[in-house]
CSV table of C-alpha atoms in Angstrom, one decimal:
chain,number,residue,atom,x,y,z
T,1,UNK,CA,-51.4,-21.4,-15.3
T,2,UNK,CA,-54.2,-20.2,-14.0
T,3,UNK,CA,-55.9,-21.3,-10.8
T,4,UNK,CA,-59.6,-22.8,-11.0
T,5,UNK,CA,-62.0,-21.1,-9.5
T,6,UNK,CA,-63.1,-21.7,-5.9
T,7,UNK,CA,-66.7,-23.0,-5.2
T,8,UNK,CA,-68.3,-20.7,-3.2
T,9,UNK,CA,-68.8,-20.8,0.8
T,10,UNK,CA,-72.1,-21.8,2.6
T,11,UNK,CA,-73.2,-18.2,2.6
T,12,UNK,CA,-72.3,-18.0,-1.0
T,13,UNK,CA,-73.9,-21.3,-1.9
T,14,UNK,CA,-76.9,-20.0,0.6
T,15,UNK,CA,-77.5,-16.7,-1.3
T,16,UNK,CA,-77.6,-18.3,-5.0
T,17,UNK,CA,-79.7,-20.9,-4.1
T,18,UNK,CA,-82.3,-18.5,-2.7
T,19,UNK,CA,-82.4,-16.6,-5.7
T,20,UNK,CA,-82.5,-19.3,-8.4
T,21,UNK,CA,-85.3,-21.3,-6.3
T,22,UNK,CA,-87.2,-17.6,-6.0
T,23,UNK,CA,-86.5,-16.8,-9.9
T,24,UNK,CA,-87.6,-20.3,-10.8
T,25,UNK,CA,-91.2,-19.8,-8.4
T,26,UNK,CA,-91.8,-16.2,-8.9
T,27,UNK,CA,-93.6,-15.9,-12.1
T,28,UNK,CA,-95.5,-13.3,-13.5
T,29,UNK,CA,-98.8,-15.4,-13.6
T,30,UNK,CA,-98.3,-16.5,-10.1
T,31,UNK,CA,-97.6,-13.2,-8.6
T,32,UNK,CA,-101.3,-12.0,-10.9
T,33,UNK,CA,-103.2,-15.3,-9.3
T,34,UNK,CA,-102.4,-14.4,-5.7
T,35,UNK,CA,-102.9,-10.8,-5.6
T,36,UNK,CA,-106.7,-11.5,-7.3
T,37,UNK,CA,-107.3,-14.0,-5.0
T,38,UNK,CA,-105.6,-11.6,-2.0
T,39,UNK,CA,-108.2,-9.4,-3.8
T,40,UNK,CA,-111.5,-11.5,-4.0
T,41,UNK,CA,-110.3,-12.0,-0.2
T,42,UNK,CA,-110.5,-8.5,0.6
T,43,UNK,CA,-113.9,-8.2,-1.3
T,44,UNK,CA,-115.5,-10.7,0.4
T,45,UNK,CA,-114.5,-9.3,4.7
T,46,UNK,CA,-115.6,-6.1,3.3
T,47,UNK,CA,-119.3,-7.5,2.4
T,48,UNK,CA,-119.3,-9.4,5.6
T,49,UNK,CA,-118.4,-6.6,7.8
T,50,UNK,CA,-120.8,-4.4,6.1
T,51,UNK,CA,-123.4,-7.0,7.3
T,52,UNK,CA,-121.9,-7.7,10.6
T,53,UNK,CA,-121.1,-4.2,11.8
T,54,UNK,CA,-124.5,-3.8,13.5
T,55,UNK,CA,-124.5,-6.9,16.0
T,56,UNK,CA,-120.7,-7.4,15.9
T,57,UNK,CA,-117.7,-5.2,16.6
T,58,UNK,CA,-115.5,-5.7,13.7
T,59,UNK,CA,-111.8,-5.4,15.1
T,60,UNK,CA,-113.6,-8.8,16.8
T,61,UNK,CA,-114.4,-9.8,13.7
T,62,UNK,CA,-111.0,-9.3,12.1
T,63,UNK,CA,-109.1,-11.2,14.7
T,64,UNK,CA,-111.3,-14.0,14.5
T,65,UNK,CA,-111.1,-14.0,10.2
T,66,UNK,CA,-107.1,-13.6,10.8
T,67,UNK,CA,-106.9,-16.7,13.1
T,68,UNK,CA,-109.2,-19.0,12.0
T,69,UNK,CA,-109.1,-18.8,8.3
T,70,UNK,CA,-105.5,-17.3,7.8
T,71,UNK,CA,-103.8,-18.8,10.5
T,72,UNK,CA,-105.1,-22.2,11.0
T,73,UNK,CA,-105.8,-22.8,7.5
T,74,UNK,CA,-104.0,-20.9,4.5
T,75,UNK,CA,-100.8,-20.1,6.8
T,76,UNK,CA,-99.7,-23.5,8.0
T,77,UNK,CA,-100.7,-25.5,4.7
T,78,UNK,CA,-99.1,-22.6,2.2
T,79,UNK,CA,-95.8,-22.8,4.5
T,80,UNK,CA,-95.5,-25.9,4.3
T,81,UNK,CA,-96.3,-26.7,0.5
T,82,UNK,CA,-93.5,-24.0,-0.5
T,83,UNK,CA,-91.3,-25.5,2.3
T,84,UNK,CA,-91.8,-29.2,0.8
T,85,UNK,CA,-91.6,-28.1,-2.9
T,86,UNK,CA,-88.2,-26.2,-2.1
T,87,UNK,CA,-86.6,-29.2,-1.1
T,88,UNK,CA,-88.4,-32.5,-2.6
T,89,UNK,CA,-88.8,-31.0,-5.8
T,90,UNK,CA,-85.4,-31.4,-6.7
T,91,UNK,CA,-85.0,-34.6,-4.9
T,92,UNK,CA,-88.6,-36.1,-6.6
T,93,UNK,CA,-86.9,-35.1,-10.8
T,94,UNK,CA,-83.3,-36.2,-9.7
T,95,UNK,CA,-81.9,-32.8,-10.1
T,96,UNK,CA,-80.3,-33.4,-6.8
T,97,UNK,CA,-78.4,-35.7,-7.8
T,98,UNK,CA,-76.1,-33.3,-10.3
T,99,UNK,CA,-76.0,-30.6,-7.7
T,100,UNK,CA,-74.6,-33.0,-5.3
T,101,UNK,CA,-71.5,-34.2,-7.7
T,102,UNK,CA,-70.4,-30.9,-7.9
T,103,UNK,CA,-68.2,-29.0,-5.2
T,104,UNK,CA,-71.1,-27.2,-3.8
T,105,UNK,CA,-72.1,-27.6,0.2
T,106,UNK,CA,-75.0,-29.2,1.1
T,107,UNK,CA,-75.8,-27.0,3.5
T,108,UNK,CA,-75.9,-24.1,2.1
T,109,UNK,CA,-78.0,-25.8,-0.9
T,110,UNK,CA,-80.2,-26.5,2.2
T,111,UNK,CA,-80.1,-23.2,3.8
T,112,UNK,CA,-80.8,-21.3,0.5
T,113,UNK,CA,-84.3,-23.0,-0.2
T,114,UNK,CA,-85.4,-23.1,2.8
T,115,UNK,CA,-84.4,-19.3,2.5
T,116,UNK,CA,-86.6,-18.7,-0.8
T,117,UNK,CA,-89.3,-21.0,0.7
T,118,UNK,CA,-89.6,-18.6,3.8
T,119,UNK,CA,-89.7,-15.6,1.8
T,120,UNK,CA,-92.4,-16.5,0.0
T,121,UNK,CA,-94.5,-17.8,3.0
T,122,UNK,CA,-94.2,-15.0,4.6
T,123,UNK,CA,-94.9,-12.6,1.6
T,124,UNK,CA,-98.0,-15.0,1.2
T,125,UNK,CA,-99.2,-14.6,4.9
T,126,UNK,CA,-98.5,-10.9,5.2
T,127,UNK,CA,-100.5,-10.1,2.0
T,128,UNK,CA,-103.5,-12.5,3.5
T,129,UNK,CA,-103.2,-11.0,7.2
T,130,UNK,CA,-103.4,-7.1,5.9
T,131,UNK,CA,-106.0,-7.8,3.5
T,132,UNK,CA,-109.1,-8.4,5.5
T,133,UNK,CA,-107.7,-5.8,8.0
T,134,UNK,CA,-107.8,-2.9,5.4
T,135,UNK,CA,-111.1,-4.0,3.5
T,136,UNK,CA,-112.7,-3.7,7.7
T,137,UNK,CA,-110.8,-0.7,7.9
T,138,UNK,CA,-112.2,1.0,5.2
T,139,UNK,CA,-115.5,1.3,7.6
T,140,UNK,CA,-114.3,2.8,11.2
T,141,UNK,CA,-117.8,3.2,12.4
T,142,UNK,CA,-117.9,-0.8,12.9
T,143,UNK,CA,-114.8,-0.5,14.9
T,144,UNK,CA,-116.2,0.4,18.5
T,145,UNK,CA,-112.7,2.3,19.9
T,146,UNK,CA,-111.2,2.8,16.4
T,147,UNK,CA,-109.4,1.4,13.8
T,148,UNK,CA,-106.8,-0.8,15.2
T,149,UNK,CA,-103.4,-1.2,14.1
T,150,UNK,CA,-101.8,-2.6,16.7
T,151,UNK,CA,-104.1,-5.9,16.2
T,152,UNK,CA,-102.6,-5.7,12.4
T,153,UNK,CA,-98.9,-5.5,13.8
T,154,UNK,CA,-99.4,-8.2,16.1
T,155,UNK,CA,-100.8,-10.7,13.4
T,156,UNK,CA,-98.5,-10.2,11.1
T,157,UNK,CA,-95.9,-10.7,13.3
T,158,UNK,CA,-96.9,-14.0,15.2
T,159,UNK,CA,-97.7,-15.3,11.8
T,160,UNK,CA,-94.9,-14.3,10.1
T,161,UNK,CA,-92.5,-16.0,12.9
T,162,UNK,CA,-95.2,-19.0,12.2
T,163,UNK,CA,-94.8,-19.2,8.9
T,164,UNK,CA,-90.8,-19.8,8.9
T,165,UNK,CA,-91.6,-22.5,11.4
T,166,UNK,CA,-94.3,-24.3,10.0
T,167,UNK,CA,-91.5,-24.1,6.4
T,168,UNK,CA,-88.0,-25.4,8.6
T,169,UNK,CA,-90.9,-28.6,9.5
T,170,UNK,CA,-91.5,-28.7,6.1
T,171,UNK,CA,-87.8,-29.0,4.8
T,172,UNK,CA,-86.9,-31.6,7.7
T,173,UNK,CA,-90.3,-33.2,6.1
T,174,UNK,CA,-89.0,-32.9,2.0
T,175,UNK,CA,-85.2,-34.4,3.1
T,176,UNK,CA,-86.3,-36.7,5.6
T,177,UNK,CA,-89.8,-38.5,3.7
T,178,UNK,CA,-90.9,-39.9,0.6
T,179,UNK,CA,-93.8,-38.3,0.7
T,180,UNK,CA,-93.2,-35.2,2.6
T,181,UNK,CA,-96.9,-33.8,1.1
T,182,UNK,CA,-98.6,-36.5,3.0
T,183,UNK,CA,-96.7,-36.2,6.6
T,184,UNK,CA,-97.2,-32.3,5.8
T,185,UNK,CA,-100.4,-32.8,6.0
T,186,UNK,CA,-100.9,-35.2,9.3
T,187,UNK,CA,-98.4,-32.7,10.5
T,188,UNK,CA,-101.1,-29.7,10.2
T,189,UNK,CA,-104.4,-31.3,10.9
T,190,UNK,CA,-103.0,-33.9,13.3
T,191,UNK,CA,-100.4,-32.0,15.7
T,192,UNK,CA,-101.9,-28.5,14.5
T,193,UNK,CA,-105.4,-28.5,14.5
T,194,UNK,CA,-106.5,-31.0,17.1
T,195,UNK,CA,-103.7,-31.3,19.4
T,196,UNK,CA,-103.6,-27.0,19.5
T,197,UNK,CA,-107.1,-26.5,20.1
T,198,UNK,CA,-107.8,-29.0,22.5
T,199,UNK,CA,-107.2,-29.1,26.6
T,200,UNK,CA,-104.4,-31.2,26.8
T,201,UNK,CA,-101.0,-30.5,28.6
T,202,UNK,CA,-99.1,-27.7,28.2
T,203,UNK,CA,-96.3,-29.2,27.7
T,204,UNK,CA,-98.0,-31.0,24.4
T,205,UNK,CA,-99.2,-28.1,23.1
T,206,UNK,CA,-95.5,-26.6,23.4
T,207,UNK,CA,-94.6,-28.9,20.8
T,208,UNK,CA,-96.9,-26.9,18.1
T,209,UNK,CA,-96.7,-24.1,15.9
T,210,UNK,CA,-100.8,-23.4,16.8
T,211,UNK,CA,-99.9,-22.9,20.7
T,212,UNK,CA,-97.0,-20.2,20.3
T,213,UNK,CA,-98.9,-18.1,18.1
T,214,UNK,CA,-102.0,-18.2,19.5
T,215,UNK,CA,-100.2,-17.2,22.9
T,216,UNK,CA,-98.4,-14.6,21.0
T,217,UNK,CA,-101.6,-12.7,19.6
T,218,UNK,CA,-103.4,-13.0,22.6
T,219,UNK,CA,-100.6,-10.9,24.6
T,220,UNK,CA,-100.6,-8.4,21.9
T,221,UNK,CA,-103.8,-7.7,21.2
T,222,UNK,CA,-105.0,-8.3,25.1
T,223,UNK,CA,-108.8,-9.5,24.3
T,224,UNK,CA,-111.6,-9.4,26.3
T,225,UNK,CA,-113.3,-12.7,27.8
T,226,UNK,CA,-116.0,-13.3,24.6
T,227,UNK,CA,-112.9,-12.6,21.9
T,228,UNK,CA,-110.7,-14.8,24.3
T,229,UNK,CA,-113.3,-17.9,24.1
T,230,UNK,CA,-113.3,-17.5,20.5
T,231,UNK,CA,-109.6,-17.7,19.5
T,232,UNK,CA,-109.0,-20.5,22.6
T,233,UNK,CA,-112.0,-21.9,23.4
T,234,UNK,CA,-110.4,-25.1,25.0
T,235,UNK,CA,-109.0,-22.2,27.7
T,236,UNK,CA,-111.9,-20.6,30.3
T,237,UNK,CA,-109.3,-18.1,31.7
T,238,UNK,CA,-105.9,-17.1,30.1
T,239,UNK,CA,-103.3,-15.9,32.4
T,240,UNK,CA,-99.8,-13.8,32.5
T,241,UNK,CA,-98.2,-17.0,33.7
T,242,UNK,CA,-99.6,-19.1,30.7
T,243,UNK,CA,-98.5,-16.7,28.1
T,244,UNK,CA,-94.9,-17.6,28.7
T,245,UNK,CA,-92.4,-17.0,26.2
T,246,UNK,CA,-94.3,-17.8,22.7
T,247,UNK,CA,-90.8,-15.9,20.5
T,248,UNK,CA,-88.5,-18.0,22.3
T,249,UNK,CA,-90.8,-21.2,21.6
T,250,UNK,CA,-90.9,-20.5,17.8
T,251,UNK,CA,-87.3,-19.7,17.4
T,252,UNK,CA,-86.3,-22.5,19.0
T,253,UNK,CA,-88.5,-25.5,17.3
T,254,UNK,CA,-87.4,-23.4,14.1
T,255,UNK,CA,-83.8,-23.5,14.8
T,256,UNK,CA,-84.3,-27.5,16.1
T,257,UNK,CA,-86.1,-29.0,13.1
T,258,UNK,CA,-83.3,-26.9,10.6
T,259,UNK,CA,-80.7,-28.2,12.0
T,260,UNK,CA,-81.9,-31.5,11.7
T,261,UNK,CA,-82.8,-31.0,8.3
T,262,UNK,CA,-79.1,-30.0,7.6
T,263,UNK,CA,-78.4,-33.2,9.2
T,264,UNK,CA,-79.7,-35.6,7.4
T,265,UNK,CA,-79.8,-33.6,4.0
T,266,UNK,CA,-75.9,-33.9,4.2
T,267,UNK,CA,-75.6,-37.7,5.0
T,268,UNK,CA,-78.7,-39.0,2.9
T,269,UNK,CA,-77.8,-40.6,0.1
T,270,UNK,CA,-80.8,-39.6,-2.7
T,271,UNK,CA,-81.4,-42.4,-6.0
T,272,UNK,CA,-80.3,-41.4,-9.6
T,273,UNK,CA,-83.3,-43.5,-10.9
T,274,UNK,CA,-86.7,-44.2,-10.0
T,275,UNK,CA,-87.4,-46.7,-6.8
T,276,UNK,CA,-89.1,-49.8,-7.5
């Protein structure tokens, strides 16, 4: 006789997820209608640092583009849309519901979406930090000591640590809610947007994505006082001691918030049929 075959571990389970939910997003017109839009992007810093070369310096420029528009806007919002469809979407069309009958672990179900959705918000942020930084690099005389890379390396990297954050919210969010779209959202403009930017505690603003980053980019890129007012402009004077450990901060609210995802994604029980 032979034996039936095993279901595979959590790392097993883990690694097919990630690439069915990646095969099943990834789609050729997708992939076309970001990179023309990454384009038009580019386009459009290129025109405005041609026009604001000559009263402006543009690495300035760039790092206010990158974290107003990229990482206060299209980062947080993209993260957590891919994060929330990863894991609602097959909760919201009862798909769930067969993967759960069959001998296959929750949490690597879990682990493998939130896997894919990651990938993809950081591929999304990546492609939307580097874009306005080459279309500004493409005219060094704007850029009063040079082209700067380092300000390109250190964007990239505080946003991509971001973006997994802002997606492990977004999975606690799609297990935990009904409507994980609509906390998503409070979760960005309420806790992200307001709470980050304004002068309250600093223990508070420990509880964000926004303060982390922010903290993050300003040790790398070590600003003067005029860029410093406009990336924290609740903050007069930044110092060593309030830089911290912004890594450490990230890691551990990502770690936090997946874990309790796991949680209750294992112990919730998920209707067959439509609520009343």
């Amino acid at each position: 006789m032979t034996s039936a075959p095993q279901p595979p571990g959590v790392l097993g389970t883990a690694w097919l997820t990630a690439a069915q939910t990646l095969q099943a997003v990834v789609r050729v017109r997708r992939v076309v209608t970001l990179l023309l839009l990454v384009l038009g992007y580019a386009a459009v810093t290129f025109l405005l640092g041609n026009r604001a070369k000559e009263g402006m310096d543009l690495r300035v420029l760039y790092c206010t583009l990158a974290w107003w528009l990229v990482g206060t806007a299209i980062l947080p919002f993209a993260s957590m849309y891919f994060g929330v469809q990863a894991v609602h979407g097959d909760i919201e069309d009862r798909t769930s519901c067969y993967l759960f009958v069959r001998p296959i672990d929750r949490t690597g179900l879990l682990l493998g979406k939130w896997a894919a959705a990651a990938v993809l918000a950081v591929v999304t942020t990546c492609l939307t930090t580097a874009a306005p930084f080459f279309a500004l690099a493409a005219q060094p005389g704007g850029w009063g000591d040079g082209v700067d890379m380092a300000a390109l390396r250190t964007f990239v990297l505080a946003f991509a640590l971001g973006a997994v954050a802002y997606v492990s919210v977004a999975v606690l969010f799609g297990a935990l809610f009904r409507r994980p779209l609509v906390w998503s959202a409070l979760f960005v403009v309420g806790l992200q947007m307001v709470t980050g930017n304004l002068p309250v505690s600093a223990g508070l603003r420990r509880l964000t994505i926004t303060d982390p980053m922010r903290r993050l980019v300003l040790d790398g890129i070590e600003p003067d006082q005029r860029l410093t007012q406009l990336l924290w402009p609740a903050e007069r004077r930044i110092g060593f001691d309030q830089i911290g450990q912004p890594v450490c901060d990230l890691l551990v609210l990502t770690c936090v918030t997946l874990l309790l995802a796991i949680w209750r994604y294992r112990r919730a029980e998920y209707d067959s049929r439509a609520r009343d």
